[in-house]
Short mmCIF file of C-alpha atoms and ligand atoms in Angstrom, two decimals:
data_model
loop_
_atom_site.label_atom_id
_atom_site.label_comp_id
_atom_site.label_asym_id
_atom_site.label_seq_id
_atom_site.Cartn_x
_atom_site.Cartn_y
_atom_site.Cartn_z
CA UNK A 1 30.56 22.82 40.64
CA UNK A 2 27.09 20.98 40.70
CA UNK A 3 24.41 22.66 39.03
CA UNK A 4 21.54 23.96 41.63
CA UNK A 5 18.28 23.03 40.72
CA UNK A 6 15.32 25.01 40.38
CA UNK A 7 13.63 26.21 43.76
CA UNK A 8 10.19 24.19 42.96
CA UNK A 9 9.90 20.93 43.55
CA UNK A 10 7.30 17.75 42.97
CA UNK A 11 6.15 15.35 44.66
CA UNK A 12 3.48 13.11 43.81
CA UNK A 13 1.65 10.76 46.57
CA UNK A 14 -1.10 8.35 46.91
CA UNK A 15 -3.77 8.47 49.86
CA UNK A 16 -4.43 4.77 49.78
CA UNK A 17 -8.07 3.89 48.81
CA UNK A 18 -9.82 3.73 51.99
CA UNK A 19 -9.59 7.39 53.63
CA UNK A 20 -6.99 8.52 55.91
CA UNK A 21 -6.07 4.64 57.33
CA UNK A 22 -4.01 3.82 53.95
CA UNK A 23 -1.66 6.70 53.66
CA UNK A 24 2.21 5.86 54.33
CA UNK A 25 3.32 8.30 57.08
CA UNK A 26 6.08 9.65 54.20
CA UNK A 27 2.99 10.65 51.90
CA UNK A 28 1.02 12.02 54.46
CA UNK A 29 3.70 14.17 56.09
CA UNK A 30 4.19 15.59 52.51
CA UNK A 31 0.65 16.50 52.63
CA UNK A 32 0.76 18.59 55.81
CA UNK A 33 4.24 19.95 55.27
CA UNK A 34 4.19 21.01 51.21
CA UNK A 35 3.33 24.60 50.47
CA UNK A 36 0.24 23.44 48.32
CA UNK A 37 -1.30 20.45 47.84
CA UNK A 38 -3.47 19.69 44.33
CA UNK A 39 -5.64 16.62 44.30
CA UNK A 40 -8.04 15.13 42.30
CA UNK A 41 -9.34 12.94 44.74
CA UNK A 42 -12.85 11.88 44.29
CA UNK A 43 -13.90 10.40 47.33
CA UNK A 44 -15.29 13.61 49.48
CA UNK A 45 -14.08 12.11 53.16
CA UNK A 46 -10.69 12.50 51.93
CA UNK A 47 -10.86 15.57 50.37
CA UNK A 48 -11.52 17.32 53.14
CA UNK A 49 -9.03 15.26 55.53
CA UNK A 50 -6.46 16.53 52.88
CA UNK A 51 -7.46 20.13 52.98
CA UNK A 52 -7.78 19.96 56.87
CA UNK A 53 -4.02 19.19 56.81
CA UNK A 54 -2.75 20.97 54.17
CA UNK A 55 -1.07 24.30 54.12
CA UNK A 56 -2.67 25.09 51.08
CA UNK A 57 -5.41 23.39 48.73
CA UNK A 58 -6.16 23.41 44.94
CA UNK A 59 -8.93 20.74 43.55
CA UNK A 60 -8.77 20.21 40.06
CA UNK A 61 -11.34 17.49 40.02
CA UNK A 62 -13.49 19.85 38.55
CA UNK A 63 -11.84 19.86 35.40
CA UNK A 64 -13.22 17.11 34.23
CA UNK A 65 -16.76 19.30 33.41
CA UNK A 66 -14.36 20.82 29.65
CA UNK A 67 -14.88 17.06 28.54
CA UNK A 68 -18.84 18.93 27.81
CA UNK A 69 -16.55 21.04 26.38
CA UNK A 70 -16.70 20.51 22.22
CA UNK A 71 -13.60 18.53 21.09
CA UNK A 72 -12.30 18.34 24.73
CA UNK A 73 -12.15 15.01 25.83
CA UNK A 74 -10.19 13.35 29.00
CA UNK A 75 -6.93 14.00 27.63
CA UNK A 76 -7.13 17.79 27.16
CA UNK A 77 -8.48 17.42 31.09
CA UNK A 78 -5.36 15.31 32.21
CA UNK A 79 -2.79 17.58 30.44
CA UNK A 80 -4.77 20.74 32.67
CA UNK A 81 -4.31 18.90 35.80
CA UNK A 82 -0.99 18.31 35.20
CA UNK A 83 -0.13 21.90 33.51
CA UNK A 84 -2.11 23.31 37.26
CA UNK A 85 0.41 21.27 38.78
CA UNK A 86 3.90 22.32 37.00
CA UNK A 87 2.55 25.70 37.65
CA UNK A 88 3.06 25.74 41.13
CA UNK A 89 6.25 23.92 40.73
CA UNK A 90 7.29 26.98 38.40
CA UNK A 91 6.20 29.62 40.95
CA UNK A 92 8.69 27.94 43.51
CA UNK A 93 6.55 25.99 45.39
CA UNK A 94 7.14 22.34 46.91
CA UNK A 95 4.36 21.15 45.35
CA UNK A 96 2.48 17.63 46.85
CA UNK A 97 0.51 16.13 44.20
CA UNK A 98 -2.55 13.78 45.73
CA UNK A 99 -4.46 10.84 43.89
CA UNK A 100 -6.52 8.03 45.63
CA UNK A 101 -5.07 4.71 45.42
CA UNK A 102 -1.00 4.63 44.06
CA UNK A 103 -0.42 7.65 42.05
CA UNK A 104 1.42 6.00 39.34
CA UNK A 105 -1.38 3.36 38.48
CA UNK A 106 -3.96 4.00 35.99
CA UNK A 107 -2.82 7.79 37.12
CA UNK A 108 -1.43 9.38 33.52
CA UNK A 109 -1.22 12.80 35.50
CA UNK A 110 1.21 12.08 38.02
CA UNK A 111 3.00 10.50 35.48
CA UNK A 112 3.30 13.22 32.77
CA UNK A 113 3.43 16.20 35.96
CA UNK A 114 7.12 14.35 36.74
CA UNK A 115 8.40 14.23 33.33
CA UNK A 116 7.25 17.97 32.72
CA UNK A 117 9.51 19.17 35.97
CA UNK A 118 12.50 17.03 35.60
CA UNK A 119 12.75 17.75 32.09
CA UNK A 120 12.63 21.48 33.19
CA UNK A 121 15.24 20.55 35.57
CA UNK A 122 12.77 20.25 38.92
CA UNK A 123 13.26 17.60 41.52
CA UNK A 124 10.31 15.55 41.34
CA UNK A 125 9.48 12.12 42.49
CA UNK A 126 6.80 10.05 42.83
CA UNK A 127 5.66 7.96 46.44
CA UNK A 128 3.63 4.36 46.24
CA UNK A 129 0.07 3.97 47.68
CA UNK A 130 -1.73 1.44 48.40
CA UNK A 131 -4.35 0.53 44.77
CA UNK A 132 -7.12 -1.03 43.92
CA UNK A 133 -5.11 -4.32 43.41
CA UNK A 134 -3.60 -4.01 46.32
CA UNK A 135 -6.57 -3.94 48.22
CA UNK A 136 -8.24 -7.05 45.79
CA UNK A 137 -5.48 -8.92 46.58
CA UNK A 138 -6.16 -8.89 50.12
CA UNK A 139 -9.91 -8.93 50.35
CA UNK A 140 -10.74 -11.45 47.50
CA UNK A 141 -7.90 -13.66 48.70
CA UNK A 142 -5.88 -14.15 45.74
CA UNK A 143 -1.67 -14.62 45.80
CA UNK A 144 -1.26 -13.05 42.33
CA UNK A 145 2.21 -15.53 42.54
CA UNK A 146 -0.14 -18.72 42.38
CA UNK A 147 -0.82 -18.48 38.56
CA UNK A 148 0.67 -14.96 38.27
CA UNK A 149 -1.45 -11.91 36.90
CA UNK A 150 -2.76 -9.98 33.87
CA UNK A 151 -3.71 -6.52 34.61
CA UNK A 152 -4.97 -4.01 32.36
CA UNK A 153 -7.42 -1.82 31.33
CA UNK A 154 -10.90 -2.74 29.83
CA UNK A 155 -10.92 -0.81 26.54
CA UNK A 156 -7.24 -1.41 26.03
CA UNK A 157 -7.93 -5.11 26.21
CA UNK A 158 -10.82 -4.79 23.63
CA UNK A 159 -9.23 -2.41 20.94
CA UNK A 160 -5.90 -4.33 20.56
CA UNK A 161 -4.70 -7.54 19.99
CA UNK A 162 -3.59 -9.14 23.41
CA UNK A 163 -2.50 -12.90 24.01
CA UNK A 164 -4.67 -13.65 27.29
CA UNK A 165 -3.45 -16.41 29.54
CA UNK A 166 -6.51 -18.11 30.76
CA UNK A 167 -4.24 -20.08 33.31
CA UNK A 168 -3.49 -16.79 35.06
CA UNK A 169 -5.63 -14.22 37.03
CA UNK A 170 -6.41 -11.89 34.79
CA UNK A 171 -7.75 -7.76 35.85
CA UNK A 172 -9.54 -5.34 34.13
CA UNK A 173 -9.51 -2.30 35.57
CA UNK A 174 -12.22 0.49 33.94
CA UNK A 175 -14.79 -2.17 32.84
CA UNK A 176 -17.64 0.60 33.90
CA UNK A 177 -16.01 2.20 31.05
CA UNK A 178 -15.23 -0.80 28.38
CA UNK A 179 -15.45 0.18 24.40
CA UNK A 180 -16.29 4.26 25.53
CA UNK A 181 -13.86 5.37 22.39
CA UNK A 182 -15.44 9.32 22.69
CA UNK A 183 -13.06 9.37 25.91
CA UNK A 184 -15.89 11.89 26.84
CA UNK A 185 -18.55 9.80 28.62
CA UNK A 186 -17.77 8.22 31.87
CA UNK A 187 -20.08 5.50 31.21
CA UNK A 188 -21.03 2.51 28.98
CA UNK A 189 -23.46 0.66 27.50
CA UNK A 190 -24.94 -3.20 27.30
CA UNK A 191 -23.39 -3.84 23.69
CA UNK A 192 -20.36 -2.64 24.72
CA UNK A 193 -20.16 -4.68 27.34
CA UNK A 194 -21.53 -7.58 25.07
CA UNK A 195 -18.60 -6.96 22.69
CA UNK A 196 -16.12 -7.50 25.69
CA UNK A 197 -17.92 -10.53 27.19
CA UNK A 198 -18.05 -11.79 23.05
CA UNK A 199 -13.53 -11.22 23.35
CA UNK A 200 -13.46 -12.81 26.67
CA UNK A 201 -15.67 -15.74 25.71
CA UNK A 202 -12.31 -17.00 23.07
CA UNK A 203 -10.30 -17.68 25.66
CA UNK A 204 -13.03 -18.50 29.07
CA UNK A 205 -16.44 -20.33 28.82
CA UNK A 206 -19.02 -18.08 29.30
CA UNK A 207 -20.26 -19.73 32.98
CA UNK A 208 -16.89 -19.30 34.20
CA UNK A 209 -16.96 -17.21 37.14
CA UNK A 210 -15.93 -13.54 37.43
CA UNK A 211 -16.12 -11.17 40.55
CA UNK A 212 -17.30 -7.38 40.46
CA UNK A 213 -14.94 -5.73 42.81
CA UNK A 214 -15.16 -2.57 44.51
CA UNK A 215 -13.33 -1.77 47.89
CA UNK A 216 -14.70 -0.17 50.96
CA UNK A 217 -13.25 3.41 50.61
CA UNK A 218 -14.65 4.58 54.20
CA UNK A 219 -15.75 2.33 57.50
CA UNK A 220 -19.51 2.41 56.60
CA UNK A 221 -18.95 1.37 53.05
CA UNK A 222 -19.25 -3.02 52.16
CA UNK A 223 -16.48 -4.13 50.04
CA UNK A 224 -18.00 -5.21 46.68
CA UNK A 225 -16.85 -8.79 45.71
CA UNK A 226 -19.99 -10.39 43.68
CA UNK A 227 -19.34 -13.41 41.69
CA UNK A 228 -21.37 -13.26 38.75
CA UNK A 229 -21.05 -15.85 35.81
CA UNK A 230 -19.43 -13.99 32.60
CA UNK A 231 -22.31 -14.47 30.19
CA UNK A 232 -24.18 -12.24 32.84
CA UNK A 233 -22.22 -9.23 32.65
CA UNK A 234 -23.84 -6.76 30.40
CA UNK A 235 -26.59 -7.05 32.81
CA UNK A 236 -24.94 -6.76 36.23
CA UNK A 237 -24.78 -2.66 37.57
CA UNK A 238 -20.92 -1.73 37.46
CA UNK A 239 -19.88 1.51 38.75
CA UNK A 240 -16.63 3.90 38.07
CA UNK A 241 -15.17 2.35 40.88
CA UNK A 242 -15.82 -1.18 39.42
CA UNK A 243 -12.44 -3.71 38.73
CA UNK A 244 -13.10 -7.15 36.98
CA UNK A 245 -11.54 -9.81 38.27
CA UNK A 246 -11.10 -13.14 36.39
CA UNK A 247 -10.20 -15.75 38.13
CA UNK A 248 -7.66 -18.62 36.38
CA UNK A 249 -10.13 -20.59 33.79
CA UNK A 250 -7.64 -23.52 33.59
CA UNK A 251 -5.12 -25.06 35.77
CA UNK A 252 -1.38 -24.54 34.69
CA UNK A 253 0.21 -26.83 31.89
CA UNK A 254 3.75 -28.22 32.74
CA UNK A 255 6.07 -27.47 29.50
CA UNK A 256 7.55 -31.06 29.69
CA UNK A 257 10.07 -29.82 26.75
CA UNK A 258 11.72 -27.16 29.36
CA UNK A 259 11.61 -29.45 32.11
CA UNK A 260 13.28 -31.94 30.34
CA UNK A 261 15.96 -29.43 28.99
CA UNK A 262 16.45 -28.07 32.27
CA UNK A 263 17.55 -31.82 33.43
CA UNK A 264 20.08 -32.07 30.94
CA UNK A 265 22.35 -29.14 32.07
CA UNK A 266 25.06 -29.73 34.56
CA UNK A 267 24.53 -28.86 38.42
CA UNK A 268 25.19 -25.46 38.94
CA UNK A 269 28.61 -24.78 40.61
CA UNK A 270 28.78 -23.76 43.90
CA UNK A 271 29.83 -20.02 44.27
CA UNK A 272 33.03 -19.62 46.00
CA UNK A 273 31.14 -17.52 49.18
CA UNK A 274 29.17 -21.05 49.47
CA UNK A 275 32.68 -23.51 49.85
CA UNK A 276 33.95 -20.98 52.21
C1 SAM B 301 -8.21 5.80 37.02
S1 SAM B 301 -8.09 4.26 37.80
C2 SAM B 301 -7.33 4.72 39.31
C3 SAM B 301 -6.61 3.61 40.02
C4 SAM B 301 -5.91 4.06 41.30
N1 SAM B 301 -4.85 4.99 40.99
C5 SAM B 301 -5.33 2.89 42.10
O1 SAM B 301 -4.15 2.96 42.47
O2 SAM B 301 -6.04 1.93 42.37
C6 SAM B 301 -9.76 3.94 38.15
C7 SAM B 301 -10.05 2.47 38.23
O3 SAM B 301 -9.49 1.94 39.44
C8 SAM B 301 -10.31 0.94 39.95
N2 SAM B 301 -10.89 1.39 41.23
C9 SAM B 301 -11.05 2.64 41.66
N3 SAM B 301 -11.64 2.65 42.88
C10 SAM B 301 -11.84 1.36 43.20
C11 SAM B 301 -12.41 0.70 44.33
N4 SAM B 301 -12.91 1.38 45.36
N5 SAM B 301 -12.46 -0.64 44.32
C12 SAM B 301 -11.98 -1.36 43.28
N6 SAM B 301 -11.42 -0.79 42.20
C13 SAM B 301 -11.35 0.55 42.16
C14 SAM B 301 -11.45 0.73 38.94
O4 SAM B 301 -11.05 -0.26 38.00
C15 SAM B 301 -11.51 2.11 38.31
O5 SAM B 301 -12.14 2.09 37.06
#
């Protein structure tokens, strides 16, 4: 006999970044149809589309105030969000779990909320949104397939040691927030900033072009896309909503070696559906 699962059940969606025109129909009918929704969605306009529609509404953006909190810091908030969440799930609930953008990117909540339930034995999955990137992708122009694409986050990039492809697009998502190692403050500072331009500046020249990117999230907002030269970005105003983008530095580099070693090997055989 199969096992029955658990009555609760998880299911984590993203509204898109610009509010209400970027949510799939799927996500959004989750939305109106789950017995609660919980969000941490920043952007006002869509929190209040969301708990127009909803059955049921729980914000948890507040949370992020215990990071005043001594010895709290945006961990202990994430795990609270995502314990709020599993909560519901454990009282029975079909549970819809909204974040701006895709839920899974640069989203740890929806991330550890899914583990949590399946490993207690809830149904939980996890809908794609329209992110950030998607959105670059379309307004700055850019076929990540050209040189292909680097994407990660700021601090990340500073603290370890990463091979950057300077041939390739690279993103860095969280710059507002580069070398902030409290994980308290949602801000940084000029010599922060300096210290990332200082780690770019191995593998770009400094006068290479970057662009500050930040997508309209409502009709009356601009889309952000200022180019700026890299030397110039400890001065230039980034905001939480900020993404680096930096362009290819240097055009791609055959690898004669592989090219060569590819012309050595034998056709490839025709498959038998193809001599049909
Ligand atoms: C915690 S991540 C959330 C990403 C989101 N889940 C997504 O799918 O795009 C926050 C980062 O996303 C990027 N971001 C958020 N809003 C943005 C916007 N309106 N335009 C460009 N990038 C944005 C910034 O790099 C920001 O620091």
């Amino acid at each position: 006999m199969t096992p029955t699962l658990p009555k609760g059940k998880l299911i984590c969606v993203g509204t898109g970044m610009r509010m209400a025109g970027q949510i799939t129909p799927l996500a959004q009918s989750y939305i109106e149809t789950a017995d609660v929704v919980v969000s941490a969605v920043p952007n006002i306009f869509t929190r209040k589309w969301i708990q127009g529609i909803a059955k049921d509404f729980i914000c948890v953006l507040g949370y992020y105030e215990d990071c005043d909190t001594d010895g709290k810091d945006r961990r202990d908030t994430y795990r609270r969000m995502a314990d709020t969440i599993l909560a519901q799930v454990r009282a029975g609930k079909t549970v819809c779990a909204a974040f701006y953008g895709h839920p899974g990117i640069f989203a740890c909540i929806s991330h550890m909320a899914i583990k949590d339930a399946r490993a207690e034995g809830y149904s939980a999955e996890m809908l794609p949104g329209i992110s950030a990137e998607d959105c670059l992708v379309a307004d700055l122009g850019i076929d990540p397939g050209r040189t292909g694409m680097q994407s990660m986050e700021t601090t990340q990039f500073m603290i370890y040691e990463r091979r950057i492809d300077p041939t390739a697009m690279l993103v860095l998502w969280q710059p507002s927030l580069a070398g902030e190692l409290s994980l308290k403050r949602f801000e940084s500072t000029a010599a922060r900033i300096q210290v990332l331009v200082d780690k770019l500046g191995r593998d770009y020249p400094l006068d290479h072009t970057v662009i500050l990117y930040e997508a309209a999230t409502n009709p009356f907002e601009k889309t952000r896309m200022d180019k700026i030269r890299l030397r110039d970005l400890p001065t230039t105003p980034m905001s939480t909503t900020t993404t680096l983008v930096i362009p290819a530095a240097f055009a791609l580099k055959r690898d004669e070696a592989i090219i060569a070693q590819l012309n050595t090997l034998p056709e490839a055989p025709l498959l038998e559906s193809e001599t049909a």
